[in-house]
Amino acid sequence: MATYNKDPDKTIRLPLYGATTTRSGASTKDQRFLNCILESEKNETLRQTVTSLFKRPGLASTYTTAVAEGRGLVYFNGSTFAAVGGFVYKCPSTTPIITLTNTTGQVGMRLGDSATLGQYLFVCDGVKAWIVETSDAVTEMSDGMLDSILMTNGGTAYTTATITFTGGGGSGATATATLDAGVITAIDVTASGTGYTSAPTVVITGDGASGAATAFLTGFPNPHVPDPSFMDGYMFLVKGTDIWNCYLDDPTKWSPSDFITAEMYPDPIVGLARQNNQLIAFGEYSTEYFYDAGNATGSPLNKNDAITFQIGLASLSTISDHEKTVIWVGQSRLGGRSIWMIDGFQAKQINSSPVERVLDLEADMSLVTGFVVRTKGHYLYLINLPTANRTFVYDIDEKLWMEWSSFDGTSHNVFSYVAECDDNTGQPLLLHNTLGVVARLDPETYSDLTETIRYQMNSPRYDAGTHKRKALLTLGVVGDINSTVDQSLSVRWSDDDQQTYSTARTVSLNNDNPSISQCGTFRRRSFELVFDGDSDIRLEALEVTYLEGSH
């Protein structure tokens, strides 16, 4: 049995700051920060850095659409648009403005600008696309639509000419003829129709003779990756190894010849992103850059052969291209997955080894989602991992990983929100993954709708620099709470590498000295702190007072 020195007891502070760690991908071991935001602030005068653990913002319900899969969210022309299940809603209305062709998977939603249409919203689901104008007018696009008509013979002696179409398998296309001195000089499409599987025959009826023309279908890519990107008046979509573009300043028209092929590596393009004046094409195992060369015909893009690397895209829904960074979950032919960020033109891996171990356990990467938010002065990237039932959060400024969760009253689960947009309030809107709820991430809200936010920290194993047995006299909590109502923190500990825990004890945070005493003996001890209160909290450290044993 250890005897304890008669030397004065020792008091040290254990900082509540660091990176999430895991040895095997399990969530029951090692250091974890749940529903926290870690922050370090350097005091230049005192030459000290203060580290704190804040509770993350809560969620306040803003709009409700329909109970179905959340697929996309965007803010356009003063309104929030949510893709939920098989529909797109203009919130707060629960009447859809677009009926999609499918009910699951990502829906691409991208803002564009046109010299003719002005600002517009581009929506696509892998089969069709829709243009939403500021007037709320919606134009549908698909590959079975009429694009243009080429005159092959203007004919003679026409004073009137009517254009109709036969064959092609579709319907609804209309066009008008332009006449000059009895000659048909042009035929303009006034309605593109739908459902054409081949170009219809142009029928010219009038009082002249010999007029003839050939119809061409749109080159709209079907199927396509539902991940549009806009640059310099063009909307871009991916099909196979090709990047397709609309007409300049006209997202309703797509030519069959307007595309460029990514040929550097033999893998299909599976996603697009834009950074500054470059378009980034993600293959399964490679990444290439393109720039607007202003080509007069075909694609406006040229390849930037100086920038390419053999890291591809593991999950479409993890791409985030905001501000000056692009973040995604990557993969290579060497195996494994990793999280990458491009800042400028430099790609760097940002995940830690513990996060990568959990990421490698995901069974279906198509279900993994990622997005960025700015909140409480922090720029964060969230990645939801359904198989692991965990959500990791990377603080881009602090360069640290933590975790967020949705708490069901018993256990932590993967964060329930899958998409983000900003409605110019400074507080992001998030889309629920199954309930069709659009909720505001609000620093002044301390619960998730009706659910508790469980703020939790699991520490590493502390031994005060020695394996000698120690008697823990008092355990204090250094921090503060923004509440006049008495709020308590639950504390328990483990002395056997988190296999078993002590009975939880309560620390009143409103006391001027929030602490507990008579905390037993240990050689190495890890602590778990849990706060379920409906208020803000900030913790800095644990203050422990102990006696050191003889062995």
GROMACS .gro file of C-alpha atoms in nm, residues 41-50:
model
   10
   41GLU     CA    1  -0.661   3.349  -2.764
   42LYS     CA    2  -0.315   3.492  -2.724
   43ASN     CA    3  -0.262   3.779  -2.482
   44GLU     CA    4   0.030   3.970  -2.632
   45THR     CA    5   0.084   4.178  -2.317
   46LEU     CA    6   0.107   3.881  -2.082
   47ARG     CA    7   0.254   3.656  -2.350
   48GLN     CA    8   0.005   3.388  -2.257
   49THR     CA    9  -0.244   3.188  -2.457
   50VAL     CA   10  -0.582   3.122  -2.299
   0.00000   0.00000   0.00000
